[in-house]
Coordinates of C-alpha atoms in Angstrom, one line a residue:
Chain A
M154 CA -115.5 -100.0 -12.1
E155 CA -116.6 -97.1 -10.0
T156 CA -116.3 -99.0 -6.8
E157 CA -112.7 -100.0 -7.7
E158 CA -111.9 -96.4 -8.4
N159 CA -113.3 -95.4 -5.0
Q160 CA -111.3 -98.1 -3.3
N161 CA -108.2 -96.8 -5.0
Q162 CA -108.9 -93.3 -3.9
E163 CA -109.5 -94.5 -0.3
E164 CA -106.2 -96.3 -0.4
I165 CA -104.4 -93.2 -1.6
L166 CA -106.1 -91.1 1.2
E167 CA -105.1 -93.8 3.7
E168 CA -101.5 -93.2 2.7
Y169 CA -101.8 -89.5 3.5
K170 CA -103.7 -90.0 6.7
L171 CA -102.1 -88.6 9.8
D172 CA -102.5 -91.6 12.1
F173 CA -99.2 -91.3 13.9
T174 CA -97.7 -88.6 16.0
T175 CA -94.2 -87.0 15.9
S176 CA -93.2 -84.1 18.2
S177 CA -93.6 -80.4 18.6
A178 CA -90.0 -79.6 19.5
I179 CA -88.7 -76.6 17.5
S180 CA -87.3 -77.8 14.2
K181 CA -84.5 -75.3 13.9
M182 CA -82.4 -73.5 16.5
N183 CA -81.2 -70.1 15.6
L184 CA -78.5 -67.9 17.2
K185 CA -80.4 -64.7 16.3
F186 CA -83.0 -65.5 19.1
L187 CA -80.2 -65.0 21.6
V188 CA -80.6 -61.2 21.2
L189 CA -84.3 -61.6 22.1
Y190 CA -83.4 -63.7 25.2
L191 CA -80.8 -61.2 26.4
L192 CA -83.2 -58.2 25.9
I193 CA -86.0 -59.9 28.0
F194 CA -83.5 -61.0 30.6
W195 CA -81.9 -57.5 30.9
I196 CA -85.1 -55.5 31.1
S197 CA -86.8 -57.8 33.6
A198 CA -83.8 -57.7 35.9
F199 CA -84.3 -54.0 36.5
P200 CA -86.9 -54.3 39.2
V201 CA -84.9 -57.0 41.0
M202 CA -81.8 -54.8 40.9
W203 CA -83.8 -51.9 42.3
F204 CA -85.1 -54.1 45.1
A205 CA -81.6 -55.4 45.9
H206 CA -80.2 -51.9 45.8
G207 CA -82.9 -50.7 48.2
W208 CA -82.4 -53.7 50.5
F209 CA -78.7 -53.0 51.0
R210 CA -79.1 -49.2 51.2
A211 CA -81.9 -49.4 53.8
K212 CA -80.0 -51.8 56.0
P213 CA -76.3 -51.5 55.2
L214 CA -74.1 -54.3 56.2
I215 CA -71.2 -52.2 57.4
S216 CA -72.3 -48.8 58.6
E217 CA -74.1 -48.5 61.9
D218 CA -76.3 -45.5 61.5
T219 CA -79.5 -47.5 60.6
S220 CA -80.9 -50.9 61.7
P221 CA -78.4 -53.6 62.8
W222 CA -76.7 -55.9 60.3
I223 CA -78.2 -59.0 62.0
A224 CA -81.7 -57.9 60.8
T225 CA -80.4 -57.7 57.2
L226 CA -78.9 -61.2 57.4
L227 CA -81.9 -62.7 59.2
F228 CA -84.4 -61.6 56.5
F229 CA -82.0 -62.2 53.6
P230 CA -83.6 -65.6 52.6
W231 CA -86.9 -63.8 52.5
A232 CA -85.4 -61.1 50.3
I233 CA -84.0 -63.7 47.9
F234 CA -87.4 -65.4 47.7
C235 CA -88.9 -62.0 46.9
M236 CA -86.3 -61.2 44.3
I237 CA -86.9 -64.5 42.4
Y238 CA -90.6 -63.9 42.2
I239 CA -90.2 -60.3 41.3
F240 CA -87.9 -61.4 38.4
F241 CA -90.5 -64.0 37.3
L242 CA -93.4 -61.5 37.4
S243 CA -91.5 -58.8 35.5
C244 CA -90.3 -61.4 33.0
T245 CA -93.8 -62.6 32.3
L246 CA -95.1 -59.1 31.9
I247 CA -92.4 -58.1 29.5
S248 CA -92.7 -61.2 27.3
K249 CA -96.5 -60.8 27.3
L250 CA -95.9 -57.2 26.0
F251 CA -93.6 -58.5 23.3
L252 CA -96.2 -61.2 22.5
I253 CA -99.0 -58.7 22.1
I254 CA -96.9 -56.7 19.6
I255 CA -96.0 -59.9 17.7
N256 CA -99.6 -61.0 17.6
L257 CA -100.6 -57.6 16.3
I258 CA -98.2 -58.0 13.4
H259 CA -99.4 -61.5 12.6
R260 CA -102.3 -63.2 14.3
P261 CA -101.7 -66.8 15.4
K262 CA -104.2 -69.2 13.7
E263 CA -104.9 -72.9 13.3
G264 CA -104.3 -74.8 10.1
V265 CA -101.6 -76.6 8.0
F266 CA -98.6 -74.5 7.0
R267 CA -95.3 -75.1 5.2
A268 CA -92.5 -75.6 7.7
E269 CA -90.0 -73.7 5.7
E270 CA -88.2 -70.4 6.2
G271 CA -90.2 -67.7 4.3
N272 CA -93.6 -69.0 5.5
K273 CA -95.0 -66.3 7.7
D274 CA -97.0 -68.6 10.0
Y275 CA -94.1 -70.9 10.6
E276 CA -91.6 -68.2 11.4
F277 CA -94.0 -66.5 13.8
W278 CA -94.8 -69.8 15.5
R279 CA -91.1 -70.3 16.1
L280 CA -90.8 -66.7 17.3
R281 CA -93.7 -67.1 19.8
I282 CA -92.3 -70.3 21.2
E283 CA -88.8 -68.8 21.6
L284 CA -90.3 -65.7 23.3
K285 CA -92.1 -67.8 25.9
K286 CA -89.2 -70.1 26.6
L287 CA -87.4 -68.1 29.3
V288 CA -90.5 -67.4 31.4
L289 CA -91.7 -71.0 31.2
W290 CA -88.3 -72.2 32.1
I291 CA -88.2 -70.0 35.2
A292 CA -91.8 -71.1 36.2
R293 CA -90.9 -74.7 35.8
N294 CA -87.9 -74.4 38.0
L295 CA -89.8 -72.5 40.8
P296 CA -91.4 -74.5 43.5
L297 CA -94.9 -72.9 43.3
P298 CA -97.3 -74.5 40.7
Q299 CA -99.3 -71.3 40.6
A300 CA -96.5 -69.5 38.8
D301 CA -96.8 -72.1 36.0
A302 CA -100.5 -71.6 35.7
L303 CA -100.2 -67.8 35.7
A304 CA -97.6 -67.9 32.9
L305 CA -99.6 -70.3 30.8
R306 CA -102.8 -68.3 31.3
L307 CA -101.1 -65.1 30.2
F308 CA -99.7 -66.8 27.1
G309 CA -102.9 -68.0 25.7
I310 CA -104.1 -71.2 27.4
K311 CA -107.7 -71.0 28.6
M312 CA -107.5 -72.5 32.1
D313 CA -108.1 -71.6 35.7
F314 CA -106.1 -72.3 38.8
S315 CA -108.1 -75.5 39.7
S316 CA -106.3 -77.4 36.9
H317 CA -103.0 -79.0 37.5
M318 CA -100.3 -79.6 34.8
F319 CA -97.2 -78.8 36.8
D320 CA -95.4 -82.0 36.0
A321 CA -96.2 -82.2 32.3
W322 CA -94.8 -80.8 29.1
I323 CA -97.4 -78.5 27.5
D324 CA -97.6 -76.3 24.4
P325 CA -98.3 -72.7 25.6
E326 CA -101.0 -71.9 23.0
F327 CA -104.2 -73.3 21.4
I328 CA -105.2 -75.3 24.4
E329 CA -108.6 -75.0 26.3
M330 CA -109.2 -76.5 29.7
G331 CA -112.3 -76.8 31.8
R332 CA -112.4 -77.0 35.6
K333 CA -110.2 -79.4 37.7
V334 CA -108.2 -80.9 34.9
M335 CA -105.4 -83.2 35.9
V336 CA -102.4 -83.9 33.6
G337 CA -100.1 -86.5 35.0
Q338 CA -96.3 -86.7 35.3
G339 CA -94.3 -86.8 32.1
A340 CA -97.3 -86.4 29.9
V341 CA -96.9 -84.4 26.7
V342 CA -99.7 -82.2 25.5
M343 CA -99.2 -80.8 22.0
S344 CA -101.2 -78.4 20.0
S345 CA -98.7 -78.3 17.1
M346 CA -96.5 -80.8 15.4
V347 CA -94.2 -80.9 12.3
V348 CA -94.6 -83.7 9.9
G349 CA -92.3 -83.7 6.8
K350 CA -92.6 -80.3 5.2
Y351 CA -95.8 -79.3 7.1
L352 CA -96.5 -77.6 10.4
I353 CA -99.9 -78.6 11.8
I354 CA -101.5 -76.4 14.5
K355 CA -104.9 -77.4 15.9
K356 CA -106.6 -76.7 19.2
V357 CA -106.8 -79.2 22.0
F358 CA -109.8 -79.3 24.3
F359 CA -110.0 -80.7 27.8
D360 CA -113.5 -80.6 29.3
D361 CA -114.2 -80.6 33.1
Y362 CA -112.7 -83.2 35.4
V363 CA -110.5 -84.8 32.7
V364 CA -107.6 -86.9 34.0
V365 CA -104.6 -87.6 31.7
G366 CA -102.3 -90.3 33.0
G367 CA -98.5 -90.2 33.3
Q368 CA -96.2 -90.6 30.3
S369 CA -99.1 -90.4 27.9
H370 CA -99.3 -88.0 25.0
V371 CA -102.1 -85.9 23.5
A372 CA -101.8 -85.1 19.8
P373 CA -103.1 -81.8 18.2
G374 CA -106.9 -81.6 17.5
T375 CA -107.8 -84.0 20.3
F376 CA -111.2 -83.4 22.1
I377 CA -111.5 -85.0 25.5
G378 CA -115.0 -85.0 26.9
K379 CA -116.2 -84.5 30.5
D380 CA -115.2 -87.0 33.2
T381 CA -113.0 -88.9 30.8
V382 CA -109.8 -90.6 31.8
L383 CA -106.9 -91.2 29.5
G384 CA -104.8 -93.9 31.0
A385 CA -101.1 -93.9 31.7
V386 CA -98.6 -94.6 28.8
S387 CA -101.4 -94.2 26.2
S388 CA -101.7 -91.9 23.2
T389 CA -104.3 -90.1 21.2
N390 CA -104.1 -89.4 17.5
Y391 CA -104.6 -86.3 15.4
N392 CA -108.2 -85.2 15.5
Q393 CA -109.3 -88.0 17.9
L394 CA -112.5 -87.6 19.9
L395 CA -112.7 -89.1 23.4
E396 CA -116.3 -89.4 24.4
P397 CA -117.4 -88.1 27.8
G398 CA -117.6 -90.4 30.7
Y399 CA -115.3 -93.2 29.5
I400 CA -111.9 -94.6 30.4
Y401 CA -109.6 -94.7 27.4
F402 CA -106.4 -96.8 27.3
G403 CA -103.7 -98.0 24.9
I404 CA -101.7 -96.9 21.8
P405 CA -103.9 -95.5 20.2
A406 CA -106.4 -95.0 23.0
I407 CA -109.7 -97.0 22.7
Q408 CA -112.7 -97.2 25.0
L409 CA -111.9 -99.5 27.9
K410 CA -115.0 -99.1 30.0
E411 CA -117.4 -96.6 31.5
N412 CA -115.9 -94.2 34.0
K413 CA -117.9 -95.2 37.1
Y414 CA -115.5 -93.5 39.5
A415 CA -116.6 -90.1 38.3
E416 CA -120.1 -90.7 39.8
E417 CA -118.8 -91.0 43.4
R418 CA -118.8 -87.3 44.2
R419 CA -122.3 -86.8 43.0
D420 CA -123.9 -89.3 45.4
I421 CA -126.2 -86.7 47.1
I422 CA -127.7 -84.0 45.0
V423 CA -129.1 -80.9 46.8
K424 CA -131.7 -78.9 45.0
K425 CA -132.9 -75.5 46.1
D426 CA -136.3 -74.0 45.2
V427 CA -135.5 -70.3 45.1
D428 CA -139.0 -69.0 45.2
K429 CA -140.2 -71.0 48.2
G430 CA -136.9 -71.2 50.0
T431 CA -137.2 -75.0 50.4
K432 CA -134.4 -77.5 50.0
Y433 CA -134.7 -81.0 48.6
V434 CA -132.2 -83.7 49.0
V435 CA -132.2 -86.4 46.4
K436 CA -130.3 -89.5 47.1
H437 CA -128.4 -91.0 44.1
D438 CA -127.7 -94.7 43.7
V439 CA -124.0 -94.9 44.2
N440 CA -121.4 -97.5 43.2
I441 CA -119.4 -97.6 46.3
D442 CA -117.8 -100.7 47.8
E443 CA -119.8 -102.5 50.5
D444 CA -117.2 -101.9 53.2
K445 CA -117.3 -98.1 52.7
K446 CA -121.1 -97.7 52.6
H447 CA -121.3 -96.8 56.3
L448 CA -119.4 -93.6 55.6
V449 CA -122.2 -92.5 53.2
Q450 CA -124.9 -93.5 55.8
K451 CA -123.1 -91.2 58.3
A452 CA -123.4 -88.3 55.9
D453 CA -127.1 -89.1 55.4
E454 CA -127.7 -89.0 59.2
E455 CA -125.9 -85.6 59.5
I456 CA -128.1 -84.2 56.7
S457 CA -131.3 -85.4 58.4
K458 CA -130.1 -83.9 61.7
E459 CA -129.7 -80.5 59.9
K460 CA -133.2 -80.8 58.6
S461 CA -134.7 -81.4 61.9
Chain B
M120 CA -90.9 -75.2 25.7
S121 CA -89.2 -75.6 29.0
V122 CA -88.8 -79.1 30.2
P123 CA -90.7 -79.9 33.4
V124 CA -89.1 -81.6 36.4
S125 CA -90.6 -85.0 35.6
L126 CA -89.5 -85.0 32.0
R127 CA -86.0 -83.8 32.7
V128 CA -84.0 -86.9 32.3
G129 CA -80.6 -85.3 31.7
P130 CA -77.6 -85.0 32.7
M131 CA -76.8 -87.0 29.6
A132 CA -74.0 -89.1 30.7
S133 CA -75.3 -92.2 32.6
T134 CA -73.0 -94.1 34.8
V135 CA -73.4 -97.2 36.7
L136 CA -69.9 -97.6 38.2
A137 CA -69.5 -95.0 40.8
K138 CA -66.2 -94.9 42.6
K139 CA -65.2 -92.5 45.4
R140 CA -62.0 -91.6 43.8
Y141 CA -63.8 -90.3 40.7
L142 CA -65.0 -87.5 43.0
L143 CA -61.6 -85.9 42.5
F144 CA -62.5 -85.1 38.9
Y145 CA -65.7 -83.4 40.0
I146 CA -63.9 -81.3 42.6
F147 CA -61.2 -80.3 40.2
L148 CA -63.6 -79.3 37.5
I149 CA -66.0 -77.4 39.8
W150 CA -63.1 -75.6 41.4
I151 CA -61.4 -74.6 38.2
S152 CA -64.7 -73.5 36.5
F153 CA -65.4 -71.0 39.3
L154 CA -62.1 -69.2 39.1
P155 CA -62.8 -67.1 35.9
V156 CA -66.2 -66.3 37.3
L157 CA -64.6 -64.7 40.4
L158 CA -62.1 -62.9 38.3
E159 CA -64.8 -61.4 36.1
F160 CA -66.7 -60.2 39.1
W161 CA -63.6 -58.6 40.6
I162 CA -62.9 -56.7 37.4
Y163 CA -66.5 -55.6 37.1
W164 CA -66.5 -54.5 40.7
R165 CA -63.2 -52.5 40.2
V166 CA -64.5 -50.8 37.1
F167 CA -68.0 -49.9 38.0
T168 CA -67.7 -48.9 41.6
E169 CA -65.4 -46.1 40.5
I170 CA -67.8 -44.8 37.9
S171 CA -71.2 -45.0 39.5
P172 CA -73.3 -47.5 41.5
T173 CA -76.3 -47.1 39.2
Y174 CA -74.3 -48.4 36.3
F175 CA -73.2 -51.2 38.5
Y176 CA -76.8 -52.3 38.9
I177 CA -77.8 -51.7 35.3
F178 CA -75.2 -53.9 33.8
L179 CA -75.3 -56.6 36.5
P180 CA -77.7 -58.9 34.5
F181 CA -75.2 -59.1 31.6
L182 CA -72.5 -60.0 34.1
I183 CA -74.5 -62.8 35.5
F184 CA -75.2 -64.1 32.0
T185 CA -71.6 -64.0 30.9
Q186 CA -70.5 -65.5 34.2
Y187 CA -72.7 -68.5 33.6
V188 CA -71.5 -68.9 30.0
T189 CA -67.8 -68.6 30.9
M190 CA -68.3 -71.1 33.7
V191 CA -69.7 -73.6 31.2
L192 CA -66.9 -72.9 28.7
T193 CA -64.1 -73.2 31.1
S194 CA -65.4 -76.5 32.6
L195 CA -65.9 -77.7 29.0
I196 CA -62.3 -76.8 28.1
F197 CA -60.8 -78.5 31.1
S198 CA -63.0 -81.6 30.9
K199 CA -62.0 -81.9 27.2
M200 CA -58.3 -81.8 28.3
C201 CA -59.0 -84.5 30.9
L202 CA -60.8 -86.5 28.3
E203 CA -57.8 -86.3 25.8
L204 CA -55.6 -87.5 28.6
V205 CA -57.8 -90.4 29.4
K206 CA -58.1 -91.2 25.7
R207 CA -54.3 -91.3 25.4
I208 CA -54.3 -94.0 28.1
H209 CA -57.1 -96.0 26.6
E210 CA -58.6 -95.4 23.2
P211 CA -62.5 -95.7 23.3
Q212 CA -63.7 -98.4 21.0
E213 CA -67.0 -100.0 20.0
G214 CA -67.9 -103.5 20.9
I215 CA -69.5 -105.8 23.5
F216 CA -67.6 -105.9 26.8
L217 CA -68.1 -107.5 30.2
R218 CA -69.9 -105.3 32.7
D219 CA -67.3 -105.7 35.4
V220 CA -64.7 -103.5 37.1
S221 CA -62.0 -105.7 35.8
D222 CA -63.0 -104.9 32.2
K223 CA -60.9 -101.9 31.0
D224 CA -63.4 -100.6 28.4
Y225 CA -66.2 -100.5 30.8
R226 CA -64.1 -98.8 33.5
Y227 CA -62.8 -96.1 31.1
W228 CA -66.3 -95.6 29.7
S229 CA -67.7 -94.7 33.1
L230 CA -64.6 -92.6 33.8
R231 CA -65.3 -90.6 30.6
N232 CA -68.9 -90.1 31.6
I233 CA -67.9 -88.9 35.0
I234 CA -65.6 -86.3 33.4
K235 CA -68.4 -85.1 31.1
R236 CA -71.0 -84.9 33.7
W237 CA -70.4 -81.5 35.2
P238 CA -70.2 -79.3 32.0
V239 CA -73.2 -81.2 30.5
W240 CA -75.2 -80.8 33.6
L241 CA -74.4 -77.1 33.7
A242 CA -75.3 -76.6 30.0
H243 CA -78.5 -78.5 30.3
K244 CA -79.6 -76.4 33.3
F245 CA -79.4 -73.3 31.1
P246 CA -82.7 -72.3 29.6
F247 CA -81.4 -71.9 26.1
P248 CA -80.3 -74.8 23.9
F249 CA -77.1 -73.3 22.4
L250 CA -74.7 -74.4 25.1
D251 CA -76.1 -77.9 24.9
N252 CA -75.2 -78.3 21.3
L253 CA -71.8 -76.8 21.9
C254 CA -71.2 -79.5 24.6
F255 CA -72.1 -82.3 22.2
K256 CA -69.9 -80.9 19.5
M257 CA -66.9 -80.6 21.9
F258 CA -67.3 -84.1 23.2
G259 CA -67.4 -85.7 19.7
V260 CA -71.0 -86.0 18.7
K261 CA -71.3 -84.9 15.1
T262 CA -74.1 -82.4 15.0
T263 CA -74.9 -79.0 13.5
F264 CA -76.1 -76.0 15.6
S265 CA -79.5 -76.1 14.0
N266 CA -80.4 -79.5 15.4
S267 CA -82.7 -79.4 18.3
L268 CA -81.6 -82.0 20.8
F269 CA -82.5 -80.0 23.9
E270 CA -85.8 -81.7 24.8
G271 CA -84.6 -85.2 24.8
W272 CA -81.8 -87.3 26.4
V273 CA -78.7 -87.9 24.2
D274 CA -75.6 -89.8 24.8
T275 CA -72.4 -87.9 24.5
E276 CA -70.3 -90.1 22.3
F277 CA -70.5 -92.5 19.3
I278 CA -73.4 -90.7 17.7
E279 CA -73.6 -89.0 14.3
F280 CA -76.4 -86.6 13.4
G281 CA -77.2 -85.3 10.0
E282 CA -78.8 -81.9 9.3
N283 CA -82.2 -80.7 10.5
V284 CA -82.8 -83.6 13.0
V285 CA -85.4 -83.1 15.7
V286 CA -85.4 -85.1 18.9
G287 CA -88.8 -85.0 20.5
Q288 CA -89.7 -84.4 24.1
A289 CA -88.4 -87.0 26.5
A290 CA -87.0 -89.1 23.6
I291 CA -83.9 -91.1 24.4
I292 CA -80.9 -91.7 22.1
Q293 CA -78.3 -94.1 23.3
S294 CA -75.0 -95.4 22.1
A295 CA -74.3 -97.5 25.2
M296 CA -76.5 -100.1 26.9
I297 CA -76.2 -102.5 29.7
L298 CA -77.7 -106.0 29.3
G299 CA -77.2 -108.4 32.2
D300 CA -73.5 -109.0 32.5
F301 CA -72.7 -107.3 29.2
F302 CA -72.0 -103.7 28.3
I303 CA -72.7 -102.8 24.7
L304 CA -71.1 -99.7 23.0
K305 CA -72.1 -99.1 19.4
K306 CA -72.3 -96.1 17.1
T307 CA -75.8 -94.8 16.2
F308 CA -76.3 -92.9 12.9
I309 CA -79.2 -90.5 12.4
K310 CA -79.2 -88.9 9.0
D311 CA -80.8 -85.7 7.6
N312 CA -84.4 -84.6 8.2
V313 CA -85.2 -87.3 10.7
R314 CA -87.9 -86.6 13.3
L315 CA -88.0 -88.7 16.5
G316 CA -91.4 -88.6 18.2
V317 CA -92.4 -88.0 21.7
H318 CA -91.1 -90.7 24.3
S319 CA -89.4 -92.7 21.6
I320 CA -86.2 -94.6 22.3
V321 CA -83.3 -95.2 19.9
M322 CA -81.0 -98.1 21.0
P323 CA -77.3 -98.4 20.3
G324 CA -76.2 -99.3 16.8
T325 CA -79.4 -98.1 15.1
H326 CA -79.0 -96.6 11.6
I327 CA -81.8 -94.2 10.7
E328 CA -81.7 -93.1 7.1
K329 CA -82.8 -89.8 5.5
N330 CA -86.4 -88.5 5.8
C331 CA -87.5 -91.1 8.3
V332 CA -90.0 -90.7 11.0
L333 CA -89.9 -92.7 14.2
A334 CA -93.4 -92.1 15.6
A335 CA -94.2 -91.4 19.2
K336 CA -93.7 -94.1 21.8
S337 CA -91.8 -96.4 19.5
V338 CA -88.6 -98.2 20.3
T339 CA -85.9 -99.5 17.9
T340 CA -83.8 -102.6 18.6
V341 CA -80.0 -102.8 18.7
D342 CA -78.5 -102.7 15.2
Q343 CA -81.9 -102.0 13.6
E344 CA -81.8 -100.3 10.2
L345 CA -84.6 -97.9 9.3
E346 CA -84.9 -97.5 5.6
E347 CA -85.1 -94.1 3.7
N348 CA -88.5 -92.4 3.4
W349 CA -90.5 -94.6 5.7
I350 CA -92.6 -94.1 8.8
Y351 CA -91.9 -96.5 11.6
V352 CA -94.3 -97.3 14.4
G353 CA -94.4 -99.6 17.5
V354 CA -92.3 -101.6 19.9
P355 CA -90.1 -102.7 18.3
A356 CA -90.4 -100.2 15.4
K357 CA -91.9 -101.7 12.2
K358 CA -92.6 -100.3 8.8
Y359 CA -95.9 -98.6 8.8
K360 CA -96.2 -96.6 5.5
K361 CA -94.2 -94.5 3.1
N362 CA -93.4 -90.9 4.2
H363 CA -95.3 -88.9 1.7
F364 CA -95.2 -85.7 3.7
F365 CA -92.2 -84.3 1.9
E366 CA -94.4 -83.8 -1.2
D367 CA -95.8 -80.5 -2.2
D368 CA -99.4 -79.2 -1.9
L369 CA -100.7 -81.4 0.8
E370 CA -102.2 -78.6 2.9
K371 CA -105.8 -79.3 1.9
V372 CA -105.4 -83.1 2.1
I373 CA -104.2 -82.9 5.7
G374 CA -106.5 -80.0 6.7
N375 CA -109.7 -81.7 5.5
Q376 CA -109.1 -84.9 7.4
Q377 CA -111.9 -86.6 9.3
R378 CA -111.5 -87.9 12.8
V379 CA -109.4 -91.1 12.9
D380 CA -111.3 -94.2 14.1
A381 CA -109.1 -95.5 16.9
R382 CA -110.5 -99.0 16.8
K383 CA -109.7 -99.5 13.1
L384 CA -106.3 -98.0 13.7
R385 CA -105.7 -100.4 16.6
E386 CA -106.6 -103.3 14.3
K387 CA -104.2 -102.0 11.7
Y388 CA -101.4 -101.9 14.3
E389 CA -102.2 -105.4 15.4
E390 CA -102.2 -106.6 11.8
I391 CA -98.6 -105.4 11.5
Y392 CA -97.5 -107.4 14.5
L393 CA -99.7 -110.5 14.6
K394 CA -100.3 -111.3 10.9
Q395 CA -104.0 -111.6 10.1
K396 CA -103.9 -114.9 8.1
H397 CA -103.1 -116.9 11.2
R398 CA -106.1 -115.5 13.0
D399 CA -108.5 -116.3 10.2
A400 CA -107.3 -119.8 9.7
G401 CA -109.4 -122.8 11.0
I402 CA -108.7 -124.9 14.1
I403 CA -106.9 -127.6 12.2
E404 CA -104.8 -125.1 10.2
R405 CA -103.8 -123.3 13.5
M406 CA -102.8 -126.6 15.1
R407 CA -100.6 -127.4 12.1
I408 CA -99.0 -123.9 12.3
K409 CA -98.4 -124.4 16.0
Q410 CA -96.8 -127.8 15.4
E411 CA -94.5 -126.3 12.7
K412 CA -93.5 -123.6 15.1
K413 CA -92.7 -126.1 17.8
E414 CA -90.5 -128.1 15.4
R415 CA -88.7 -125.0 14.3
E416 CA -88.0 -124.0 17.8
E417 CA -86.7 -127.4 18.7
K418 CA -84.4 -127.5 15.7
R419 CA -83.1 -124.0 16.7
L420 CA -82.4 -125.2 20.2
E421 CA -80.6 -128.3 19.0
K422 CA -78.4 -126.2 16.7
S423 CA -77.4 -123.8 19.5
A424 CA -76.7 -126.7 21.8
K425 CA -74.5 -128.3 19.1
K426 CA -72.6 -125.1 18.7
Q427 CA -72.1 -124.8 22.4
R428 CA -70.8 -128.4 22.6
E429 CA -68.4 -127.7 19.8
K430 CA -67.1 -124.6 21.5
Q431 CA -66.6 -126.6 24.7
K432 CA -64.7 -129.2 22.8
K433 CA -62.5 -126.6 21.2
R434 CA -61.7 -125.1 24.6
E435 CA -60.8 -128.4 26.1
T436 CA -58.5 -129.2 23.2
E437 CA -56.9 -125.9 23.5
Q438 CA -56.3 -126.4 27.2

């Protein structure tokens, strides 16, 4: 009898399992956020206006008392470039200021909340996302990927500039990245999603050297280990763990094979003994194709030359 | 969040038939939408240069904002007028048409899309989603302002949305489709509280009932009907389980969940599609099933051949 009851309970739990993914697009638009947008837009345009005013005052187009008008026109493209990035920087700083104030009122936290008006966590989640919208839109439309990384770093993603996610859709909070993470084109990384009445926020981890393929999506709560590859057009589930050093593929992603390609860059390991000042070179057995092995041998010869 | 370059699949009106003379519409709409912008700037210049140059610079951001909005609005109004004119000539209708220049419905569909393209493109380039929803409403998609359709790609006609619908990132909702030599135009219905997942695709003629979830990366077929309160998964979308997530007090149940075993889940998915009993059956059993399948297929082919023959006979007699 007990086993039957257990089975019944398991079946019920199975029904409530989150083994599918929806989306983290905001569930309700609201016109009241327009005031916020306009405020950020207006304040962050001041430095740009000041710059433009100074530009035309210092080198006036019509009067001939200062430098010639040709110089103004010649350097005008450069001035436009400056103005765009000044606008971006002031925009990020001002929204960061707003964000700090909002986070002081209510701290963002992980968990399961009700996605209804009146729930504090849900409303502040929406507010945070709306606040970040303008800056991220500008960053996405600018040609430099560094702008993207800077904005995301300021907004609460732990990452450094060696990671690349310029062509992906990414939630701007509760994501942690190691070094040299690559997220492919059209991939979607979510740290929050709404299912039915509930909003689920959970942290996403990317360890070092992780590669996420194009058009794949990463659900909240995913942990991707070191040197792991998530293939293209594949997906992870809520709370899924991808072990380090494997290639994962499919919907949902399962282990395909070991990631041998990751070993290539560690073919020669150099150890240094700090006390004696000596240097050891340890050769590693490498899985490189036969026709490319002569390249490695060349590197070996160079090292031996250096030794001598 | 903002849509990156690789995910930005809009402008929302797709066209296949591109004719040079359609350029006239573009030129007309672009020209006429710039006129009020210039007028606004002229008035602003006249007013503020007389008062003080500092005020001119302080309120310039507002001017730029309103200029963009008026540009979208004017282009919207004029394209709507053009659309009404085109609709008077040929009323848009659902159905299956030939994908050929000689077909009137196909020609007018692409003409309508050309007219819509400039305002929709302008609205989609705006960082805020309000203008987008306004565009949809003006062009005859039934929505409310609270729906978030901004992150996906949505066709601009023959679609009806309920309340509180969310279209996920890079999802595609179509009401028109091209299949070989045919062009299919069918109305899609999406009712209240529906969530469409990431990268999902809704084909023309799909009915999605209330409280449904179309999970990420799943695709519906033409004329598919998704029942109320179900979660659908896969390509093509199939019933996965009941949507219990509109019940109360589930915070702990969801929060305490263990890691999902992906292999088991994969097997579950395959079960839905492949049917387990065939795999477990012995060799003789499987042979029998194969034979039955073959016979069924042959019967079906014979039937269709018969129908074709009858049709040909009818045509010959008519001629």
